[in-house]
Amino acid sequence: MIKLFIYYSVLLINLSCGSSGLGQSGTTPPSHATFDQLLQAHVSEQGTVDYKGFMADVDKLDAYLASLSSNAPDRAAWSEAEQLAYWINAYNAFTIKLILDHYPVKSIKDIGPKLTIPIVNTVWHVEFFEIGGKPASLDEIEHKILRKEFDEPRIHFAINCASISCPKLMNHAYSAKNLDAQLQQAAYTFINNPMHNSMTKEQAELSPLFSWFEEDFTRKGSLVDFINQYAENKLNNEAKISFKDYNWSLNE
């Protein structure tokens, strides 16, 4: 009886170690090769998405999503880059799946609960998938994991909300090996795209992302300091800043 008790005690400890907070974790990161192939096939260089094409390959997407669901990151065993690549890819892949499940749709904001309460009950709070056996949502990935656990503001240029004003969905999956270069490219591409940000030395009309998540971009300096790391047209410290409207139309 004592041996049986010890056995189950050790088993419970092993199951709890390395947990991601979203259920049992995987010992090794899943491959993102399938998602990479799907993105290359159905996303243009400009970031527009062929959702009909994705629908034709939905079995492949579902298989990839299943690999994510059954392999929650092990914080004790995975590198930070492996965890970040996993969560960025998971956010983007499950967002695509959400659109496909409701396609055709004009905007991601048309999906979700009938009673929408800003910040509290929106499409991003819907728990329509699982990670490690526990219900999860896009909001949880973005705000409780990516923003809370990692000091990496460039994630805002990597995750895509299926809308025209979002940073574009790259036509490749993120990988631990190339993560820093990929995040650098995502930041540079977004900040220097005049559709999102219009800048001269004296003034800038910026994406609302820089207003919504200003605290993430100003942890190590001012907002101008952050933008000037990537901007081709550098801003003066006293530059007048305003923010554009956000277009939530589908990025199709």
PDB file of C-alpha atoms in Angstrom:
ATOM      1  CA  MET A   1       0.000   0.000   0.000  1.00  0.00           C
ATOM      2  CA  ILE A   2       2.839   2.354   0.888  1.00  0.00           C
ATOM      3  CA  LYS A   3       4.605   1.544  -2.409  1.00  0.00           C
ATOM      4  CA  LEU A   4       1.404   2.279  -4.313  1.00  0.00           C
ATOM      5  CA  PHE A   5       1.053   5.625  -2.554  1.00  0.00           C
ATOM      6  CA  ILE A   6       4.640   6.572  -3.389  1.00  0.00           C
ATOM      7  CA  TYR A   7       4.149   5.559  -7.031  1.00  0.00           C
ATOM      8  CA  TYR A   8       1.105   7.793  -7.507  1.00  0.00           C
ATOM      9  CA  SER A   9       2.734  10.663  -5.609  1.00  0.00           C
ATOM     10  CA  VAL A  10       5.752  10.579  -7.928  1.00  0.00           C
ATOM     11  CA  LEU A  11       3.449  10.327 -10.946  1.00  0.00           C
ATOM     12  CA  LEU A  12       1.506  13.424  -9.914  1.00  0.00           C
ATOM     13  CA  ILE A  13       4.714  15.381  -9.351  1.00  0.00           C
ATOM     14  CA  ASN A  14       6.026  14.424 -12.775  1.00  0.00           C
ATOM     15  CA  LEU A  15       2.794  15.482 -14.444  1.00  0.00           C
ATOM     16  CA  SER A  16       2.818  18.850 -12.735  1.00  0.00           C
ATOM     17  CA  CYS A  17       6.452  19.744 -13.453  1.00  0.00           C
ATOM     18  CA  GLY A  18       7.073  21.935 -16.470  1.00  0.00           C
ATOM     19  CA  SER A  19       3.411  22.815 -16.879  1.00  0.00           C
ATOM     20  CA  SER A  20       2.590  25.696 -19.191  1.00  0.00           C
ATOM     21  CA  GLY A  21      -0.451  26.701 -17.174  1.00  0.00           C
ATOM     22  CA  LEU A  22      -2.640  25.279 -19.947  1.00  0.00           C
ATOM     23  CA  GLY A  23      -2.482  21.592 -19.150  1.00  0.00           C
ATOM     24  CA  GLN A  24       0.068  18.863 -19.595  1.00  0.00           C
ATOM     25  CA  SER A  25       3.139  19.973 -21.522  1.00  0.00           C
ATOM     26  CA  GLY A  26       5.068  18.331 -24.311  1.00  0.00           C
ATOM     27  CA  THR A  27       8.658  17.270 -23.819  1.00  0.00           C
ATOM     28  CA  THR A  28       9.752  18.543 -27.240  1.00  0.00           C
ATOM     29  CA  PRO A  29       8.336  21.332 -29.428  1.00  0.00           C
ATOM     30  CA  PRO A  30       6.091  20.199 -32.283  1.00  0.00           C
ATOM     31  CA  SER A  31       7.203  20.729 -35.853  1.00  0.00           C
ATOM     32  CA  HIS A  32       5.907  23.858 -37.582  1.00  0.00           C
ATOM     33  CA  ALA A  33       6.795  22.552 -41.063  1.00  0.00           C
ATOM     34  CA  THR A  34       3.182  21.860 -42.074  1.00  0.00           C
ATOM     35  CA  PHE A  35       2.071  25.336 -41.070  1.00  0.00           C
ATOM     36  CA  ASP A  36       5.011  26.815 -42.961  1.00  0.00           C
ATOM     37  CA  GLN A  37       3.937  24.947 -46.109  1.00  0.00           C
ATOM     38  CA  LEU A  38       0.329  26.083 -45.723  1.00  0.00           C
ATOM     39  CA  LEU A  39       1.333  29.716 -45.267  1.00  0.00           C
ATOM     40  CA  GLN A  40       3.571  29.633 -48.321  1.00  0.00           C
ATOM     41  CA  ALA A  41       0.727  28.142 -50.361  1.00  0.00           C
ATOM     42  CA  HIS A  42      -2.105  30.406 -49.218  1.00  0.00           C
ATOM     43  CA  VAL A  43      -0.635  33.741 -48.073  1.00  0.00           C
ATOM     44  CA  SER A  44       0.781  36.324 -50.481  1.00  0.00           C
ATOM     45  CA  GLU A  45       3.955  38.338 -50.003  1.00  0.00           C
ATOM     46  CA  GLN A  46       1.698  41.285 -49.128  1.00  0.00           C
ATOM     47  CA  GLY A  47      -0.033  39.264 -46.397  1.00  0.00           C
ATOM     48  CA  THR A  48      -3.411  38.737 -48.042  1.00  0.00           C
ATOM     49  CA  VAL A  49      -4.903  35.349 -47.216  1.00  0.00           C
ATOM     50  CA  ASP A  50      -6.561  32.856 -49.547  1.00  0.00           C
ATOM     51  CA  TYR A  51      -9.064  31.406 -47.072  1.00  0.00           C
ATOM     52  CA  LYS A  52     -10.701  29.297 -49.778  1.00  0.00           C
ATOM     53  CA  GLY A  53      -7.325  27.738 -50.405  1.00  0.00           C
ATOM     54  CA  PHE A  54      -6.919  27.067 -46.701  1.00  0.00           C
ATOM     55  CA  MET A  55     -10.331  25.403 -46.690  1.00  0.00           C
ATOM     56  CA  ALA A  56      -9.133  22.976 -49.365  1.00  0.00           C
ATOM     57  CA  ASP A  57      -6.230  22.085 -47.054  1.00  0.00           C
ATOM     58  CA  VAL A  58      -8.186  22.161 -43.799  1.00  0.00           C
ATOM     59  CA  ASP A  59      -7.252  18.558 -42.952  1.00  0.00           C
ATOM     60  CA  LYS A  60      -3.577  19.527 -42.947  1.00  0.00           C
ATOM     61  CA  LEU A  61      -4.321  22.581 -40.827  1.00  0.00           C
ATOM     62  CA  ASP A  62      -6.363  20.516 -38.380  1.00  0.00           C
ATOM     63  CA  ALA A  63      -3.530  18.002 -38.046  1.00  0.00           C
ATOM     64  CA  TYR A  64      -1.099  20.825 -37.259  1.00  0.00           C
ATOM     65  CA  LEU A  65      -3.490  22.335 -34.718  1.00  0.00           C
ATOM     66  CA  ALA A  66      -3.862  18.922 -33.071  1.00  0.00           C
ATOM     67  CA  SER A  67      -0.075  18.757 -32.692  1.00  0.00           C
ATOM     68  CA  LEU A  68      -0.146  22.148 -30.966  1.00  0.00           C
ATOM     69  CA  SER A  69      -3.032  21.167 -28.701  1.00  0.00           C
ATOM     70  CA  SER A  70      -1.278  18.037 -27.496  1.00  0.00           C
ATOM     71  CA  ASN A  71       2.118  19.699 -26.958  1.00  0.00           C
ATOM     72  CA  ALA A  72       1.819  22.640 -24.588  1.00  0.00           C
ATOM     73  CA  PRO A  73       5.197  24.306 -24.003  1.00  0.00           C
ATOM     74  CA  ASP A  74       7.314  22.981 -21.158  1.00  0.00           C
ATOM     75  CA  ARG A  75       8.775  26.098 -19.588  1.00  0.00           C
ATOM     76  CA  ALA A  76      11.454  24.073 -17.825  1.00  0.00           C
ATOM     77  CA  ALA A  77      12.668  22.236 -20.923  1.00  0.00           C
ATOM     78  CA  TRP A  78      11.948  24.509 -23.909  1.00  0.00           C
ATOM     79  CA  SER A  79      14.058  27.539 -24.738  1.00  0.00           C
ATOM     80  CA  GLU A  80      12.412  30.964 -24.725  1.00  0.00           C
ATOM     81  CA  ALA A  81      12.679  31.069 -28.526  1.00  0.00           C
ATOM     82  CA  GLU A  82      10.938  27.692 -28.815  1.00  0.00           C
ATOM     83  CA  GLN A  83       8.127  28.885 -26.572  1.00  0.00           C
ATOM     84  CA  LEU A  84       7.694  32.182 -28.409  1.00  0.00           C
ATOM     85  CA  ALA A  85       7.659  30.516 -31.830  1.00  0.00           C
ATOM     86  CA  TYR A  86       5.066  28.042 -30.561  1.00  0.00           C
ATOM     87  CA  TRP A  87       2.722  30.703 -29.163  1.00  0.00           C
ATOM     88  CA  ILE A  88       3.015  33.036 -32.166  1.00  0.00           C
ATOM     89  CA  ASN A  89       2.293  30.192 -34.578  1.00  0.00           C
ATOM     90  CA  ALA A  90      -0.536  28.949 -32.368  1.00  0.00           C
ATOM     91  CA  TYR A  91      -2.182  32.387 -32.311  1.00  0.00           C
ATOM     92  CA  ASN A  92      -1.963  32.758 -36.076  1.00  0.00           C
ATOM     93  CA  ALA A  93      -2.998  29.189 -36.906  1.00  0.00           C
ATOM     94  CA  PHE A  94      -5.988  29.138 -34.572  1.00  0.00           C
ATOM     95  CA  THR A  95      -7.061  32.557 -35.894  1.00  0.00           C
ATOM     96  CA  ILE A  96      -7.100  31.132 -39.410  1.00  0.00           C
ATOM     97  CA  LYS A  97      -9.116  28.159 -38.150  1.00  0.00           C
ATOM     98  CA  LEU A  98     -11.590  30.516 -36.472  1.00  0.00           C
ATOM     99  CA  ILE A  99     -12.156  32.339 -39.775  1.00  0.00           C
ATOM    100  CA  LEU A 100     -12.532  29.074 -41.682  1.00  0.00           C
ATOM    101  CA  ASP A 101     -15.113  27.802 -39.189  1.00  0.00           C
ATOM    102  CA  HIS A 102     -17.282  30.881 -39.924  1.00  0.00           C
ATOM    103  CA  TYR A 103     -16.356  31.572 -43.544  1.00  0.00           C
ATOM    104  CA  PRO A 104     -17.510  33.591 -45.420  1.00  0.00           C
ATOM    105  CA  VAL A 105     -17.297  36.481 -42.987  1.00  0.00           C
ATOM    106  CA  LYS A 106     -16.543  40.159 -43.541  1.00  0.00           C
ATOM    107  CA  SER A 107     -14.686  40.704 -40.270  1.00  0.00           C
ATOM    108  CA  ILE A 108     -13.378  38.673 -37.372  1.00  0.00           C
ATOM    109  CA  LYS A 109     -15.424  40.964 -35.143  1.00  0.00           C
ATOM    110  CA  ASP A 110     -18.608  39.526 -36.678  1.00  0.00           C
ATOM    111  CA  ILE A 111     -17.750  36.219 -34.974  1.00  0.00           C
ATOM    112  CA  GLY A 112     -18.226  35.471 -31.320  1.00  0.00           C
ATOM    113  CA  PRO A 113     -20.787  35.888 -28.566  1.00  0.00           C
ATOM    114  CA  LYS A 114     -24.107  37.539 -29.352  1.00  0.00           C
ATOM    115  CA  LEU A 115     -23.582  39.878 -26.421  1.00  0.00           C
ATOM    116  CA  THR A 116     -20.232  41.569 -27.001  1.00  0.00           C
ATOM    117  CA  ILE A 117     -18.743  43.512 -24.111  1.00  0.00           C
ATOM    118  CA  PRO A 118     -15.484  45.298 -25.040  1.00  0.00           C
ATOM    119  CA  ILE A 119     -12.410  43.910 -23.233  1.00  0.00           C
ATOM    120  CA  VAL A 120     -14.589  41.395 -21.356  1.00  0.00           C
ATOM    121  CA  ASN A 121     -16.538  39.263 -23.832  1.00  0.00           C
ATOM    122  CA  THR A 122     -15.424  39.364 -27.458  1.00  0.00           C
ATOM    123  CA  VAL A 123     -14.451  36.923 -30.190  1.00  0.00           C
ATOM    124  CA  TRP A 124     -10.950  36.813 -28.697  1.00  0.00           C
ATOM    125  CA  HIS A 125     -12.326  35.437 -25.421  1.00  0.00           C
ATOM    126  CA  VAL A 126     -14.091  32.465 -27.034  1.00  0.00           C
ATOM    127  CA  GLU A 127     -12.486  29.196 -25.901  1.00  0.00           C
ATOM    128  CA  PHE A 128     -12.768  27.323 -29.192  1.00  0.00           C
ATOM    129  CA  PHE A 129      -9.629  25.182 -28.886  1.00  0.00           C
ATOM    130  CA  GLU A 130      -7.550  23.367 -26.290  1.00  0.00           C
ATOM    131  CA  ILE A 131      -3.913  23.505 -25.264  1.00  0.00           C
ATOM    132  CA  GLY A 132      -2.677  20.602 -23.172  1.00  0.00           C
ATOM    133  CA  GLY A 133      -6.218  19.379 -22.544  1.00  0.00           C
ATOM    134  CA  LYS A 134      -7.507  22.719 -21.226  1.00  0.00           C
ATOM    135  CA  PRO A 135      -9.837  25.190 -23.000  1.00  0.00           C
ATOM    136  CA  ALA A 136      -7.986  28.214 -24.358  1.00  0.00           C
ATOM    137  CA  SER A 137      -8.644  31.450 -26.224  1.00  0.00           C
ATOM    138  CA  LEU A 138      -6.745  33.879 -28.416  1.00  0.00           C
ATOM    139  CA  ASP A 139      -6.999  36.490 -25.678  1.00  0.00           C
ATOM    140  CA  GLU A 140      -5.274  34.123 -23.267  1.00  0.00           C
ATOM    141  CA  ILE A 141      -2.390  33.526 -25.665  1.00  0.00           C
ATOM    142  CA  GLU A 142      -1.876  37.221 -26.367  1.00  0.00           C
ATOM    143  CA  HIS A 143      -2.416  38.850 -22.995  1.00  0.00           C
ATOM    144  CA  LYS A 144      -1.790  36.182 -20.361  1.00  0.00           C
ATOM    145  CA  ILE A 145       1.123  34.460 -22.065  1.00  0.00           C
ATOM    146  CA  LEU A 146       2.871  36.459 -24.799  1.00  0.00           C
ATOM    147  CA  ARG A 147       2.548  39.888 -23.179  1.00  0.00           C
ATOM    148  CA  LYS A 148       2.770  38.757 -19.563  1.00  0.00           C
ATOM    149  CA  GLU A 149       5.524  36.161 -19.676  1.00  0.00           C
ATOM    150  CA  PHE A 150       7.880  37.529 -22.324  1.00  0.00           C
ATOM    151  CA  ASP A 151       9.581  40.906 -22.539  1.00  0.00           C
ATOM    152  CA  GLU A 152       9.186  40.999 -26.322  1.00  0.00           C
ATOM    153  CA  PRO A 153       7.174  43.896 -27.799  1.00  0.00           C
ATOM    154  CA  ARG A 154       7.845  42.692 -31.342  1.00  0.00           C
ATOM    155  CA  ILE A 155       5.221  39.975 -30.858  1.00  0.00           C
ATOM    156  CA  HIS A 156       2.650  42.645 -31.740  1.00  0.00           C
ATOM    157  CA  PHE A 157       3.997  42.653 -35.313  1.00  0.00           C
ATOM    158  CA  ALA A 158       4.016  38.856 -35.539  1.00  0.00           C
ATOM    159  CA  ILE A 159       0.538  37.843 -34.401  1.00  0.00           C
ATOM    160  CA  ASN A 160      -2.225  38.489 -36.892  1.00  0.00           C
ATOM    161  CA  CYS A 161      -5.898  39.234 -36.158  1.00  0.00           C
ATOM    162  CA  ALA A 162      -7.153  38.477 -39.701  1.00  0.00           C
ATOM    163  CA  SER A 163      -7.800  42.161 -40.426  1.00  0.00           C
ATOM    164  CA  ILE A 164      -6.473  44.659 -42.954  1.00  0.00           C
ATOM    165  CA  SER A 165      -4.980  46.977 -40.334  1.00  0.00           C
ATOM    166  CA  CYS A 166      -3.201  44.141 -38.522  1.00  0.00           C
ATOM    167  CA  PRO A 167       0.494  43.610 -39.114  1.00  0.00           C
ATOM    168  CA  LYS A 168       0.567  41.324 -42.115  1.00  0.00           C
ATOM    169  CA  LEU A 169       0.473  37.578 -41.754  1.00  0.00           C
ATOM    170  CA  MET A 170       3.903  36.435 -42.893  1.00  0.00           C
ATOM    171  CA  ASN A 171       3.896  33.609 -45.421  1.00  0.00           C
ATOM    172  CA  HIS A 172       6.148  31.501 -43.253  1.00  0.00           C
ATOM    173  CA  ALA A 173       5.947  29.943 -39.804  1.00  0.00           C
ATOM    174  CA  TYR A 174       8.044  31.301 -36.979  1.00  0.00           C
ATOM    175  CA  SER A 175      10.901  29.090 -35.839  1.00  0.00           C
ATOM    176  CA  ALA A 176      13.131  29.109 -32.773  1.00  0.00           C
ATOM    177  CA  LYS A 177      16.237  29.053 -34.959  1.00  0.00           C
ATOM    178  CA  ASN A 178      15.310  32.182 -36.939  1.00  0.00           C
ATOM    179  CA  LEU A 179      13.046  33.907 -34.431  1.00  0.00           C
ATOM    180  CA  ASP A 180      15.023  37.088 -33.776  1.00  0.00           C
ATOM    181  CA  ALA A 181      15.564  37.767 -37.481  1.00  0.00           C
ATOM    182  CA  GLN A 182      11.890  37.045 -38.206  1.00  0.00           C
ATOM    183  CA  LEU A 183      10.711  39.404 -35.471  1.00  0.00           C
ATOM    184  CA  GLN A 184      13.110  42.084 -36.699  1.00  0.00           C
ATOM    185  CA  GLN A 185      11.709  41.738 -40.207  1.00  0.00           C
ATOM    186  CA  ALA A 186       8.124  41.837 -38.954  1.00  0.00           C
ATOM    187  CA  ALA A 187       8.793  45.037 -36.990  1.00  0.00           C
ATOM    188  CA  TYR A 188      10.625  46.704 -39.878  1.00  0.00           C
ATOM    189  CA  THR A 189       7.957  45.731 -42.412  1.00  0.00           C
ATOM    190  CA  PHE A 190       5.067  46.995 -40.297  1.00  0.00           C
ATOM    191  CA  ILE A 191       6.619  50.238 -39.097  1.00  0.00           C
ATOM    192  CA  ASN A 192       7.708  51.291 -42.600  1.00  0.00           C
ATOM    193  CA  ASN A 193       4.431  50.410 -44.303  1.00  0.00           C
ATOM    194  CA  PRO A 194       2.675  53.754 -45.043  1.00  0.00           C
ATOM    195  CA  MET A 195      -0.698  52.021 -44.910  1.00  0.00           C
ATOM    196  CA  HIS A 196      -0.080  51.493 -41.193  1.00  0.00           C
ATOM    197  CA  ASN A 197       2.257  54.352 -40.264  1.00  0.00           C
ATOM    198  CA  SER A 198       2.845  57.697 -41.998  1.00  0.00           C
ATOM    199  CA  MET A 199       5.935  59.505 -40.738  1.00  0.00           C
ATOM    200  CA  THR A 200       8.058  62.579 -41.267  1.00  0.00           C
ATOM    201  CA  LYS A 201      10.634  63.984 -38.853  1.00  0.00           C
ATOM    202  CA  GLU A 202       8.127  66.351 -37.299  1.00  0.00           C
ATOM    203  CA  GLN A 203       4.974  64.249 -37.147  1.00  0.00           C
ATOM    204  CA  ALA A 204       3.642  60.713 -37.316  1.00  0.00           C
ATOM    205  CA  GLU A 205       0.235  59.183 -37.853  1.00  0.00           C
ATOM    206  CA  LEU A 206       0.656  55.734 -36.338  1.00  0.00           C
ATOM    207  CA  SER A 207      -1.231  52.491 -36.096  1.00  0.00           C
ATOM    208  CA  PRO A 208      -3.501  52.310 -33.027  1.00  0.00           C
ATOM    209  CA  LEU A 209      -1.378  49.337 -31.931  1.00  0.00           C
ATOM    210  CA  PHE A 210       1.131  51.848 -30.619  1.00  0.00           C
ATOM    211  CA  SER A 211      -1.586  53.439 -28.503  1.00  0.00           C
ATOM    212  CA  TRP A 212      -3.248  50.229 -27.289  1.00  0.00           C
ATOM    213  CA  PHE A 213       0.036  48.627 -26.240  1.00  0.00           C
ATOM    214  CA  GLU A 214       2.160  51.676 -25.514  1.00  0.00           C
ATOM    215  CA  GLU A 215       3.311  50.230 -22.196  1.00  0.00           C
ATOM    216  CA  ASP A 216       4.887  47.290 -24.055  1.00  0.00           C
ATOM    217  CA  PHE A 217       6.795  49.571 -26.418  1.00  0.00           C
ATOM    218  CA  THR A 218       8.039  52.039 -23.788  1.00  0.00           C
ATOM    219  CA  ARG A 219       9.596  49.762 -21.173  1.00  0.00           C
ATOM    220  CA  LYS A 220      13.106  50.767 -22.253  1.00  0.00           C
ATOM    221  CA  GLY A 221      12.521  54.267 -23.566  1.00  0.00           C
ATOM    222  CA  SER A 222       9.975  56.468 -25.291  1.00  0.00           C
ATOM    223  CA  LEU A 223       7.656  55.416 -28.092  1.00  0.00           C
ATOM    224  CA  VAL A 224       9.764  57.480 -30.504  1.00  0.00           C
ATOM    225  CA  ASP A 225      12.866  55.623 -29.314  1.00  0.00           C
ATOM    226  CA  PHE A 226      11.254  52.302 -30.102  1.00  0.00           C
ATOM    227  CA  ILE A 227       9.967  53.309 -33.531  1.00  0.00           C
ATOM    228  CA  ASN A 228      13.296  54.848 -34.536  1.00  0.00           C
ATOM    229  CA  GLN A 229      14.997  51.484 -34.107  1.00  0.00           C
ATOM    230  CA  TYR A 230      13.190  50.353 -37.276  1.00  0.00           C
ATOM    231  CA  ALA A 231      11.935  53.473 -39.072  1.00  0.00           C
ATOM    232  CA  GLU A 232      13.531  54.554 -42.335  1.00  0.00           C
ATOM    233  CA  ASN A 233      12.274  58.076 -41.621  1.00  0.00           C
ATOM    234  CA  LYS A 234      13.482  58.834 -38.095  1.00  0.00           C
ATOM    235  CA  LEU A 235      11.244  60.896 -35.834  1.00  0.00           C
ATOM    236  CA  ASN A 236      12.365  63.864 -33.790  1.00  0.00           C
ATOM    237  CA  ASN A 237      11.911  63.450 -30.049  1.00  0.00           C
ATOM    238  CA  GLU A 238       9.299  66.222 -30.140  1.00  0.00           C
ATOM    239  CA  ALA A 239       7.421  64.806 -33.136  1.00  0.00           C
ATOM    240  CA  LYS A 240       3.656  65.250 -33.012  1.00  0.00           C
ATOM    241  CA  ILE A 241       1.966  61.850 -32.840  1.00  0.00           C
ATOM    242  CA  SER A 242      -1.601  60.918 -33.755  1.00  0.00           C
ATOM    243  CA  PHE A 243      -3.240  57.584 -34.533  1.00  0.00           C
ATOM    244  CA  LYS A 244      -5.039  56.198 -37.560  1.00  0.00           C
ATOM    245  CA  ASP A 245      -8.420  54.468 -37.621  1.00  0.00           C
ATOM    246  CA  TYR A 246      -8.342  50.669 -37.565  1.00  0.00           C
ATOM    247  CA  ASN A 247      -9.769  48.671 -40.474  1.00  0.00           C
ATOM    248  CA  TRP A 248     -11.230  45.399 -39.207  1.00  0.00           C
ATOM    249  CA  SER A 249     -12.193  44.107 -42.651  1.00  0.00           C
ATOM    250  CA  LEU A 250     -10.995  40.586 -43.414  1.00  0.00           C
ATOM    251  CA  ASN A 251      -7.432  40.397 -44.768  1.00  0.00           C
ATOM    252  CA  GLU A 252      -8.591  38.434 -47.804  1.00  0.00           C
TER     253      GLU A 252
END
